[in-house]
Coordinates of C-alpha atoms in Angstrom, one line a residue:
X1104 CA 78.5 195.8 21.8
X1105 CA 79.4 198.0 24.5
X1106 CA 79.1 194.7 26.8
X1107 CA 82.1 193.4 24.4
X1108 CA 83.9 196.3 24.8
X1109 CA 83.8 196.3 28.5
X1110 CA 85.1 192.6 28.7
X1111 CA 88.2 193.4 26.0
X1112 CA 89.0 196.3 28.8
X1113 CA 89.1 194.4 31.5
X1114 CA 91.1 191.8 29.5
X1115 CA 93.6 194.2 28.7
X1116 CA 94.2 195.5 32.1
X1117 CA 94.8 192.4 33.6
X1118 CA 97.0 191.2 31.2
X1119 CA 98.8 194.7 31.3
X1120 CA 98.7 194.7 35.6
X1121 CA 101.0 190.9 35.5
X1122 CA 103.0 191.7 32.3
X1123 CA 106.3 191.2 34.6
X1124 CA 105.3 187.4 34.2
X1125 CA 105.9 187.8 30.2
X1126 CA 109.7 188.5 29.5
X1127 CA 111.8 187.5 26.3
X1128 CA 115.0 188.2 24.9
X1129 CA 116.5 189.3 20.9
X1130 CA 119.7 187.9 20.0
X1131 CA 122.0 188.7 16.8
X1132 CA 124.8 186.6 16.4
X1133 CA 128.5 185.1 14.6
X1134 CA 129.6 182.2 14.5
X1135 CA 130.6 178.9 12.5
X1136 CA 128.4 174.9 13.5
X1137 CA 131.1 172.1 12.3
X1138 CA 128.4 169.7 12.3
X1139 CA 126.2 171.6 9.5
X1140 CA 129.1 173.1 8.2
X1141 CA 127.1 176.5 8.1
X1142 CA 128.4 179.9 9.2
X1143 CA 127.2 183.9 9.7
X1144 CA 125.3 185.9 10.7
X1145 CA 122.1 184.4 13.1
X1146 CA 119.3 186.5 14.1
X1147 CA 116.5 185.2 16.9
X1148 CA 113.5 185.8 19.4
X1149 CA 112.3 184.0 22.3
X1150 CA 109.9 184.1 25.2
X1151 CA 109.3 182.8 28.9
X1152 CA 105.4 183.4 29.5
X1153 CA 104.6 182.7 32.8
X1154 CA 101.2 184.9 33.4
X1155 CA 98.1 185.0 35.4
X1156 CA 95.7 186.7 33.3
X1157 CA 93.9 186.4 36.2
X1158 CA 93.8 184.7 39.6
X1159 CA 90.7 184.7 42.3
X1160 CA 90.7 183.5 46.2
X1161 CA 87.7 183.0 47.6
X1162 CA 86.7 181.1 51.1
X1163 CA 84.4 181.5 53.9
X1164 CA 85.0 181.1 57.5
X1165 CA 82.0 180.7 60.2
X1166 CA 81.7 181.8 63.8
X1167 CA 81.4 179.6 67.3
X1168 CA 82.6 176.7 69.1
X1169 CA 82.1 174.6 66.3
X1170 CA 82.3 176.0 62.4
X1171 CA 83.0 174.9 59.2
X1172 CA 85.3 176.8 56.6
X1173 CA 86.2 176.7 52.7
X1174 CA 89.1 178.3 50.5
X1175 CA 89.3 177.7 47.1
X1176 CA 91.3 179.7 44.3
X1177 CA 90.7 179.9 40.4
X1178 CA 93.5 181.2 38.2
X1179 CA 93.6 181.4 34.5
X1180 CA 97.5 180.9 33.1
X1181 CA 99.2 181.7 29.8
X1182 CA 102.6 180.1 30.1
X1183 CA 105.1 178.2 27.9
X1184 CA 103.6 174.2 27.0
X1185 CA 105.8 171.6 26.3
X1186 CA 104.8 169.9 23.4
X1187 CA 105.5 165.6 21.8
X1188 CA 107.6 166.1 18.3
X1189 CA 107.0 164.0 16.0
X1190 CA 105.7 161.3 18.7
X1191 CA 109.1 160.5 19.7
X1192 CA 110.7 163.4 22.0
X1193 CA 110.2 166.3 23.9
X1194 CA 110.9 169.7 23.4
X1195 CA 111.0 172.6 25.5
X1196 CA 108.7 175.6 24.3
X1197 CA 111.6 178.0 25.7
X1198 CA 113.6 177.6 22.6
X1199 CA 110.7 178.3 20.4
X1200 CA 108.3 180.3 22.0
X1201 CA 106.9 181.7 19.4
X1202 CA 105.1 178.1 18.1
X1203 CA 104.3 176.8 21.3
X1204 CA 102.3 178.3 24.7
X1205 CA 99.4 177.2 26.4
X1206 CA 96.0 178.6 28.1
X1207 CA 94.7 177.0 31.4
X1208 CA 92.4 177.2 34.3
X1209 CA 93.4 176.1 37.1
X1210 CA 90.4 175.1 40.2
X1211 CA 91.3 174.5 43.4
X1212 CA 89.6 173.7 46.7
X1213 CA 92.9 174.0 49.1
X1214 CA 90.5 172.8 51.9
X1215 CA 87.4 172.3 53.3
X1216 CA 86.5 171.2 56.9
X1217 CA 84.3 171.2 59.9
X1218 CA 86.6 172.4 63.0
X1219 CA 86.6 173.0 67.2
X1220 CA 88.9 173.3 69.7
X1221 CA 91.9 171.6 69.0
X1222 CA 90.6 169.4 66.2
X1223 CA 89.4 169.3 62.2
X1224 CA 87.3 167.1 60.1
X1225 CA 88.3 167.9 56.4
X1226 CA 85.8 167.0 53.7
X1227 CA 88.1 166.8 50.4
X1228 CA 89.1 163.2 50.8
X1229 CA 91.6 160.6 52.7
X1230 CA 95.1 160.3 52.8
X1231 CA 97.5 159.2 50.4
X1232 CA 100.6 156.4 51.0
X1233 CA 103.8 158.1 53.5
X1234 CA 107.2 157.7 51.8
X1235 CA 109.4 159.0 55.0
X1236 CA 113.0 157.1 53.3
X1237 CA 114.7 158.8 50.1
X1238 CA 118.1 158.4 49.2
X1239 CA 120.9 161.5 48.6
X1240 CA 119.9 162.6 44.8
X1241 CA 121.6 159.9 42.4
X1242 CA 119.9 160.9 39.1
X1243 CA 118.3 163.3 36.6
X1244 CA 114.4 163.1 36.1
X1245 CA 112.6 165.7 33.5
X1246 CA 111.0 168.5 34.5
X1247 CA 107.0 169.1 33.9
X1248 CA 105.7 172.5 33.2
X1249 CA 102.5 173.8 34.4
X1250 CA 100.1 171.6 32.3
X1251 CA 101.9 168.4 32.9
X1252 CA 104.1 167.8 30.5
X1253 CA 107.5 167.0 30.5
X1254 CA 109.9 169.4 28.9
X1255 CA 113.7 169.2 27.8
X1256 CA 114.5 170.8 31.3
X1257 CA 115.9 168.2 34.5
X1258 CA 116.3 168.4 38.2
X1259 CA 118.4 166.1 40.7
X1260 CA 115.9 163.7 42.3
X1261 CA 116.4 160.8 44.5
X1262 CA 115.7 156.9 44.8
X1263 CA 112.4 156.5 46.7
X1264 CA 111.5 153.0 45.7
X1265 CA 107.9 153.2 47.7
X1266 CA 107.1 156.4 46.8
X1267 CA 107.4 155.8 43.1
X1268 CA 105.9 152.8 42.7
X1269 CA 103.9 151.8 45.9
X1270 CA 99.6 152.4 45.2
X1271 CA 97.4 153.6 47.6
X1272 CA 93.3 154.1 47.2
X1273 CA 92.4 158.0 48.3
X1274 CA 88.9 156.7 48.6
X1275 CA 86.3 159.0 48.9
X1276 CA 86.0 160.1 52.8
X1277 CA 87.2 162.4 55.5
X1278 CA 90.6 163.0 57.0
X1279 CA 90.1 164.2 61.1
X1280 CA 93.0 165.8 62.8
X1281 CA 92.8 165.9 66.8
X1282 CA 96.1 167.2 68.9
X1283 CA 98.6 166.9 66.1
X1284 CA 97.5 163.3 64.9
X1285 CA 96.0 162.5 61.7
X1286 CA 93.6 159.7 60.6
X1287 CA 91.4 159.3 57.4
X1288 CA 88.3 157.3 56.9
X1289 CA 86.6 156.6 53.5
X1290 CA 84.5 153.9 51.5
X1291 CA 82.6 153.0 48.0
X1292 CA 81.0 150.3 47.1
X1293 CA 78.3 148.8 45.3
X1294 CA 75.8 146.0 45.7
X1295 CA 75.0 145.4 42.3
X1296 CA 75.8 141.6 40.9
X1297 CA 74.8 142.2 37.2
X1298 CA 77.0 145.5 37.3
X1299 CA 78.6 145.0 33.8
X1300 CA 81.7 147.5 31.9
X1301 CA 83.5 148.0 29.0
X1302 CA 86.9 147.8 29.3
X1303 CA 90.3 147.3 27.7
X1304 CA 92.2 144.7 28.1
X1305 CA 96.1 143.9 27.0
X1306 CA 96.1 142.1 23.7
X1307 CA 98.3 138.8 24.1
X1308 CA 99.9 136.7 20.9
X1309 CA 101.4 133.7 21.5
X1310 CA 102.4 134.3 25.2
X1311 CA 103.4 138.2 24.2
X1312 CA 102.0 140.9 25.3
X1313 CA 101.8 143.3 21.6
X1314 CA 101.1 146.6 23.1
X1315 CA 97.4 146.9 22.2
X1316 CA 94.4 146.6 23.5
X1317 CA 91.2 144.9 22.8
X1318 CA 87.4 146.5 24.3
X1319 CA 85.8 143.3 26.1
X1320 CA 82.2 143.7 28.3
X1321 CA 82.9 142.0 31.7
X1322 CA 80.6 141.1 34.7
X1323 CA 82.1 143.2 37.7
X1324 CA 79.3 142.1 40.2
X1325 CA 79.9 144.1 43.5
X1326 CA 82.8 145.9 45.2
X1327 CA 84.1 147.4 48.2
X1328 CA 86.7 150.0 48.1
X1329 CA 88.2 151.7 51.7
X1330 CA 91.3 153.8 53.0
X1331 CA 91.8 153.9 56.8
X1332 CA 95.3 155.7 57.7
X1333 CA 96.8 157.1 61.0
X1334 CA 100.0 158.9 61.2
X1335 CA 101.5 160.4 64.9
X1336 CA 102.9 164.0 65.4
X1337 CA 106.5 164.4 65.9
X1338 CA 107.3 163.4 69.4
X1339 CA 110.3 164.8 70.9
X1340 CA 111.8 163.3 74.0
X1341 CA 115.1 165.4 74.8
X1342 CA 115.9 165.9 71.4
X1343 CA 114.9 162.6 70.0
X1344 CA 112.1 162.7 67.7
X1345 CA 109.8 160.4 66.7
X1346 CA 106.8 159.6 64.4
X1347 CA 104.5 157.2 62.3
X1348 CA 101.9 156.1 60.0
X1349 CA 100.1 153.1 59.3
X1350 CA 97.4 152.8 56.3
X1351 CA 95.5 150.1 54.5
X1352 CA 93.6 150.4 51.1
X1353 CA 91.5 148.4 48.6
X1354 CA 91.3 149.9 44.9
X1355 CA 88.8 147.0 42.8
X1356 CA 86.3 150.4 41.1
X1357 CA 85.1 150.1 38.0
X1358 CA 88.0 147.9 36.6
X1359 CA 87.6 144.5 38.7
X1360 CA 91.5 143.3 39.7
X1361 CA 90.5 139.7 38.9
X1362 CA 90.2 141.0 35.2
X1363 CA 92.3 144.0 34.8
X1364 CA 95.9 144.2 35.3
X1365 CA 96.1 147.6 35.0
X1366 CA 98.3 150.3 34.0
X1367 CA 102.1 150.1 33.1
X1368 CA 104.7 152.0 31.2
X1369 CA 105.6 150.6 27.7
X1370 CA 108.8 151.0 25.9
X1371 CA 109.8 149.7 22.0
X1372 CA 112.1 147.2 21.9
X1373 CA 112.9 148.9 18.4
X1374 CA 112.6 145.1 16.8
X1375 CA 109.7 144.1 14.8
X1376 CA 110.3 140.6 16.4
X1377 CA 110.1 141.4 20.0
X1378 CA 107.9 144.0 19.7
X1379 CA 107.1 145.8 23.1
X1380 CA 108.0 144.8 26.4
X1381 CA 107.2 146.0 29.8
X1382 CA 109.3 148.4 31.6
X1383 CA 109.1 146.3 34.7
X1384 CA 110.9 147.6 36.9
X1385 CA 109.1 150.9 36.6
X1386 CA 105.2 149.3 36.5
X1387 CA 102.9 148.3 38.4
X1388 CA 98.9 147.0 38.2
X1389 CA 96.7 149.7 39.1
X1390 CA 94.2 147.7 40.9
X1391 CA 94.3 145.8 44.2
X1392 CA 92.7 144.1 46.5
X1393 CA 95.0 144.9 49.5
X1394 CA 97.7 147.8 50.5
X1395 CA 99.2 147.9 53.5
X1396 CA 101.4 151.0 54.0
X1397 CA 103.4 151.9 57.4
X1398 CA 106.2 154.2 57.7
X1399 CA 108.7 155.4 61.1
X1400 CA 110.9 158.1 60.8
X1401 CA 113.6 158.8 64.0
X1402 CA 116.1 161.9 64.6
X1403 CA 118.3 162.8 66.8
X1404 CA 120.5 166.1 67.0
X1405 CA 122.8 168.4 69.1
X1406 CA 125.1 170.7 67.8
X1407 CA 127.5 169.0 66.6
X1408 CA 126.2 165.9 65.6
X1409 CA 122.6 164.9 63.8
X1410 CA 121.2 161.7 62.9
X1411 CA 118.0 160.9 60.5
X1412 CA 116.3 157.3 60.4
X1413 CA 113.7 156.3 58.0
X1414 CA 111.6 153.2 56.7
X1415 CA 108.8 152.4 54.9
X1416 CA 107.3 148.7 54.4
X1417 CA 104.1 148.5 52.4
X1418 CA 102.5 144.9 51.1
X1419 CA 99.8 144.7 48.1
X1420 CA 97.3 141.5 47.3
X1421 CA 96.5 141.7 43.5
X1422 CA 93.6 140.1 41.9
X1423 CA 93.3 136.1 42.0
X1424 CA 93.8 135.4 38.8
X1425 CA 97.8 134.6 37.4
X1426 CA 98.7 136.6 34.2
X1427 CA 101.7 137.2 32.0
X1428 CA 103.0 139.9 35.0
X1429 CA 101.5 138.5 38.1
X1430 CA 102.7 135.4 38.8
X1431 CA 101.6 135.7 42.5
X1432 CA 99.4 138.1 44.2
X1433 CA 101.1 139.1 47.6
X1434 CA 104.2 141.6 46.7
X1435 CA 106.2 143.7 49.3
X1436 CA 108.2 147.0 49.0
X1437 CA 110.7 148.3 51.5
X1438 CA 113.3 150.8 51.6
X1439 CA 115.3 152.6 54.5
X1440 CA 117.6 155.6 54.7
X1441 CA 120.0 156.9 57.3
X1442 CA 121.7 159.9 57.0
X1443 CA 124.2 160.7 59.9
X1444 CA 126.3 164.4 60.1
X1445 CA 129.4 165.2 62.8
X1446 CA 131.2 167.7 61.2
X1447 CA 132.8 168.2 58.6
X1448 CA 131.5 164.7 57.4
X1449 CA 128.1 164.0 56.3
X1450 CA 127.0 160.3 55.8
X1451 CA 124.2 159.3 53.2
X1452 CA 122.8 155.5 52.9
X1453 CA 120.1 154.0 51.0
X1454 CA 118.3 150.8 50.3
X1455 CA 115.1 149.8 48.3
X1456 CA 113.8 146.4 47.7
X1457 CA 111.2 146.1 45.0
X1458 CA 109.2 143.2 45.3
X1459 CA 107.2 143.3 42.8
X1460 CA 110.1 143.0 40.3
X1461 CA 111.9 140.2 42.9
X1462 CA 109.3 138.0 42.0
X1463 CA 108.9 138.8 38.3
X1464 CA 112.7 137.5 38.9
X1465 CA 112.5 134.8 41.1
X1466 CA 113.8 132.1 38.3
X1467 CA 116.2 134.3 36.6
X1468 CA 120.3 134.8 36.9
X1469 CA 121.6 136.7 39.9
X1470 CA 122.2 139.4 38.0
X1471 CA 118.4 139.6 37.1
X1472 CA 117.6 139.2 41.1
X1473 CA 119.5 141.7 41.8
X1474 CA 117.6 144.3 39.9
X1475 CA 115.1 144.4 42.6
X1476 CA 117.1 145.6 45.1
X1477 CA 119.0 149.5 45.0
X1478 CA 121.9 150.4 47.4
X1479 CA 123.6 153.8 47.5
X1480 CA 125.7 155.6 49.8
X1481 CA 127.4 158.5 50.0
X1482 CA 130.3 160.6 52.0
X1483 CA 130.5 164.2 51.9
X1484 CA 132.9 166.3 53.6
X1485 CA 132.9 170.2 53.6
X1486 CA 136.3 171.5 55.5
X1487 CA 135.1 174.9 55.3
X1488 CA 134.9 174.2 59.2
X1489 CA 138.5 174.3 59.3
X1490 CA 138.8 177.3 57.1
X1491 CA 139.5 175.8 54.0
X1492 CA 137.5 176.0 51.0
X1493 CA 137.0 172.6 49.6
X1494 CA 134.1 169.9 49.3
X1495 CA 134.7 166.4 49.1
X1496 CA 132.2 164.1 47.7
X1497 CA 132.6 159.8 47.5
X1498 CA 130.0 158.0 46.5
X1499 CA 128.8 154.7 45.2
X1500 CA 125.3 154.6 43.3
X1501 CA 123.0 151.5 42.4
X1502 CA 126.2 149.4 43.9
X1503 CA 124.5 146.2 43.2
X1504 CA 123.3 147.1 39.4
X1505 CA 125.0 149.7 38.0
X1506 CA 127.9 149.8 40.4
X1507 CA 128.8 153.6 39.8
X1508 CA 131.5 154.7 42.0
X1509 CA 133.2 157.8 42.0
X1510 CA 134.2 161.0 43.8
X1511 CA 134.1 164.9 43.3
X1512 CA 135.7 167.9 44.9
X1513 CA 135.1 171.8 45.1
X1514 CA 137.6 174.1 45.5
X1515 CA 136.6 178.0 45.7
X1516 CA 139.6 180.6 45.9
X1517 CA 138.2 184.2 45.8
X1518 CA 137.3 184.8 42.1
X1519 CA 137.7 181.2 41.0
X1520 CA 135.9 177.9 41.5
X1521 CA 137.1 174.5 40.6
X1522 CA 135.9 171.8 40.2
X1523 CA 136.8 167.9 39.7
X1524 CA 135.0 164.8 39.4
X1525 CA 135.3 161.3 38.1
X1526 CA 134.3 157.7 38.6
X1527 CA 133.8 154.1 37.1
X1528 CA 130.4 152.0 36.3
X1529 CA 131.6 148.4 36.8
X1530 CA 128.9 147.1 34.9
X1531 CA 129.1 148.8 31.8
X1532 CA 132.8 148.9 32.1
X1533 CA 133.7 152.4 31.8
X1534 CA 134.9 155.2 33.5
X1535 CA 134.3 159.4 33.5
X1536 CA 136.3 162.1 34.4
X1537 CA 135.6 165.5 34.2
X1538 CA 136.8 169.0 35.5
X1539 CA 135.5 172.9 35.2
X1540 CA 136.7 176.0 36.4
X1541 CA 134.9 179.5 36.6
X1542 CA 136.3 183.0 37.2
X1543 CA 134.4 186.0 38.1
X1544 CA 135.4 189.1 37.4
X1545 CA 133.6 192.7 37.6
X1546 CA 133.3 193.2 33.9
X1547 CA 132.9 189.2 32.8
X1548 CA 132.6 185.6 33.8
X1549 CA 134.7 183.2 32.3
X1550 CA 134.2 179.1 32.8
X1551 CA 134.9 175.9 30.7
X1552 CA 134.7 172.4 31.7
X1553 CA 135.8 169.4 29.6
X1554 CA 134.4 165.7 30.2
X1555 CA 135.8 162.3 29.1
X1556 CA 133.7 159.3 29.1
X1557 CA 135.1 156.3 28.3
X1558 CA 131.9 153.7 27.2
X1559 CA 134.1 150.9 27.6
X1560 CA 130.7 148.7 27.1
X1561 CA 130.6 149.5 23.4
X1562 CA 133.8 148.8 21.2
X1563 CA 135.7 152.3 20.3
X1564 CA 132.7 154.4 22.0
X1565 CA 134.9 157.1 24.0
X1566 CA 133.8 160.4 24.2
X1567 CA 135.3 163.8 24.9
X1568 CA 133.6 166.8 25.3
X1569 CA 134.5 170.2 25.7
X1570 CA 132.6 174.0 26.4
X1571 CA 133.7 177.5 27.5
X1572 CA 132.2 180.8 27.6
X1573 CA 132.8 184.4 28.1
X1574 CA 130.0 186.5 29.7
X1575 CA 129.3 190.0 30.0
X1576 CA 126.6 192.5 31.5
X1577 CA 128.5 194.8 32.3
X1578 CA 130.3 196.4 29.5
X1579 CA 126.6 197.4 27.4
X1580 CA 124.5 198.1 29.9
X1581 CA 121.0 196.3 29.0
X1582 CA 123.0 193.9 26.6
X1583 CA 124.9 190.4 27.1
X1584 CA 127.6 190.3 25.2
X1585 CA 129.3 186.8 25.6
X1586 CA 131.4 184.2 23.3
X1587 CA 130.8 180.2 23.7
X1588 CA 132.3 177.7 22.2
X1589 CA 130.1 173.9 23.0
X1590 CA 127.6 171.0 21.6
X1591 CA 125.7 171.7 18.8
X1592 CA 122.6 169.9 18.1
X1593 CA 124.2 166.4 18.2
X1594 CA 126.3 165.2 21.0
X1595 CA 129.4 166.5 21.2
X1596 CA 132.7 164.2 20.6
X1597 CA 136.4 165.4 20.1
X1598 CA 138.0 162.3 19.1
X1599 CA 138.4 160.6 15.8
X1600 CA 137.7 157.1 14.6
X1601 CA 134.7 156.5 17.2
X1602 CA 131.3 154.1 17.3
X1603 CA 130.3 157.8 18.3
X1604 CA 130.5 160.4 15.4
X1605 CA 132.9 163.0 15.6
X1606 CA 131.6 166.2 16.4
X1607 CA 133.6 169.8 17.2
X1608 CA 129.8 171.2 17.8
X1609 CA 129.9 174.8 17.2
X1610 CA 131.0 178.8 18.2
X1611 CA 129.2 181.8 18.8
X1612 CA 129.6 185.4 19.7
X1613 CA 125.8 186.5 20.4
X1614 CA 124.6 190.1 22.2
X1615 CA 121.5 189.6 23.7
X1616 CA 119.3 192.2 25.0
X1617 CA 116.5 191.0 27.6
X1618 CA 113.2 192.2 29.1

């Protein structure tokens, strides 16, 4: 018993030493939703828990010209946990709190090597695939939380066809670093020829794939599995810098690539007909028999002019035998990006070529070859340099696909910021325009922004949004008092007599007091 007791203590005073990682908020509030057509008075709770209950580093470090050393760290987490509704979306546990945290441990070995003069032999594994080329960010992606899940939240990310969908074998091995270069070694195998496995394979109906799978024992026989990589320091030769990597891979394991096509993402088709269909251009097999992954990266700057060159080329050799997906087994993925600044104008360009999906292509229309490729560019300019506050923005995203073009500007006067933006998709025929403006003031801040979007791809489809919102902190200290007026729970749409549903959304005047 007094064992128990001891343990609750100790509990208690660590979750009472890193309480500043637990804060929340109450909110009362007025207001009137024209979508439920519900009004009054609204009261509510919620909670961003973000706490290590308890967190230990532990590592050991030995002595003379050649030693070895360990670090490791164990933490255990209560924070918020995304969790599926209903199978079919996402939901972010910060708007209901109360219903929906998690408990984790978290184990890491952060490294582990045998070291000298001037070099290191790490024991945790190889190296994974380079991706030195990325494009400006062109698009949203949702944000995981702690556990893995993805939540309601997004961040700006950007193309990186090779680093999304290129695979590379981290086979089990060493990774030896020796004057600022580093190379990995590793290998598996197994010389078994009656090595047998159960595994799943994709269920196929007259030439479909349905979406399910079927358990099958296969003969696997032997394998060989290896990752050899090398990749340079950053040379720099009167201001020019340079650097490299070159790696190759085979991934067969358990799963044999001349019977497994491996993992893929899946999306409903929403008809019973078609059923499910591969998101191709988002999927590749897991297994292979060989990678091949280089990467270069070149810079140059001075001070008033920098330039950044990138490229990545990697080729992969599936399994022999021709399925529904693979209709031959030798794909290549390249992409390149080249960024270029001279004040006040900074140059963005990107291009990705996914092979995979150019061959899944090969016989289609133009417009279906086309989707393996994605070119972007982008000009910025910031005339602050010439004492002028304004940012200019022109830009052109998935030219050959989507064929968004538009341009934005930024415009900040003291107090108040404006902002402008607007383009036109040539593909799905429609344009956007939008504009915001915020003014900050000691007692409040004040912004609205309206957005029109025309979705000239679906008959009477427009769509016109507006928000705005008053803020203060300052009036009750420890309380926000603010007024908004924005979307409800459904998109929001001004106009009348659209394939979208009208909806005004809904207003709010809310006093929230936060810890």
């Amino acid at each position: 018993m007094k064992k128990t007791i001891a343990i609750l203590l100790v509990a208690v005073l660590a979750v009472s030493s890193v309480f500043a990682g637990f804060s929340g908020k109450a909110t009362v509030g007025l207001g009137y939703n024209w979508e439920t057509k519900k009004y009054g008075f609204s009261n509510g709770t919620g909670f961003d828990v973000n706490v290590d209950l308890s967190t230990a580093e532990a590592g050991n470090v030995a002595e003379g010209d050649i030693y070895a050393g360990i670090k490791a760290t164990m933490g255990v987490k209560v924070a918020n946990q995304a969790k599926l509704d209903k199978g079919s979306a996402f939901w972010n546990s910060k708007d209901d709190a109360v219903k929906n945290y998690g408990l984790g441990l978290f184990l890491d070995v952060a490294e582990a090597y045998v070291a000298g003069a001037n070099w290191k032999v790490a024991i945790t594994g190889t190296q994974g695939a380079t991706s030195y080329a990325k494009s400006f960010t062109t698009h949203k992606e949702a944000v995981k939380d702690v556990f893995g899940n993805k939540t309601t939240d997004t961040k700006d990310v950007a193309d990186d066809v090779t680093g999304d969908l290129f695979a590379f074998n981290k086979a089990p091995g060493v990774t030896i670093e020796v004057a600022g270069y580093k190379a990995s070694v590793g290998f598996e195998g197994s010389e078994n020829e009656a090595r047998t496995a159960e595994i799943d394979l994709y269920e196929v109906k007259e030439e479909k794939l349905t979406g399910k799978t079927t358990k099958q024992e296969v003969e696997l026989g032997k394998f060989f599995n290896y990752n050899v990589f090398v990749e340079t320091p950053s040379y720099d030769v009167n201001g020019l810098t340079l650097q490299a990597a070159v790696g190759a891979s085979r991934k067969v394991d358990n799963y044999n690539a001349k019977y497994h096509e491996g993992e893929r993402n899946w999306k409903y088709t929403g008809n019973d007909e078609d059923g499910y269909g591969i998101d191709i251009k988002n999927s590749v097999p897991k297994y292979y028999q060989f990678a091949l992954n280089t990467s270069a990266k070149v810079g140059y700057a001075t001070d008033a002019l920098s330039v950044a060159v990138a490229a990545d080329f990697d080729a992969i050799q599936y399994g022999e035998k021709e399925t529904l997906i693979v209709k031959d087994n030798l794909y290549s993925y390249f992409d390149a990006s080249a960024k270029v600044a001279f004040a006040p104008v900074t140059v963005d360009a990107y291009y990705g070529l996914n092979g995979y999906l150019a061959k899944a292509n090969e016989n289609g229309s133009t417009k279906e070859k086309l989707l393996a490729h994605t070119l972007s560019a982008q000009v910025a300019t910031d005339l602050s340099t010439f004492e002028l506050p304004v940012k200019l923005t022109v830009y052109g995203k998935d030219m050959l696909n989507a064929k968004d073009y538009g341009a934005k500007a930024e415009i900040a006067i003291d107090a108040i910021k404006l902002g402008a933006n607007g383009g036109y998709k040539f593909e799905s025929k429609n344009y956007y325009l939008g504009a915001s403006v915020e003014y900050a003031h000691d007692l409040f801040t004040a912004k609205a922004e309206v957005g029109f979007n025309s979705y000239k791809g679906v008959k009477d489809a427009a769509q016109l949004t507006l928000k705005a919102s008053v803020e203060s902190d300052a009036i009750i200290p420890g309380a926000t008092l603010k007024l908004a007026y924005g979307a409800g729970d459904k998109d929001q749409n001004l106009l009348k007599d659209q394939a979208i549903d009208q909806q005004f959304g809904k207003v709010d005047a809310t006093c929230t007091i936060k810890f």
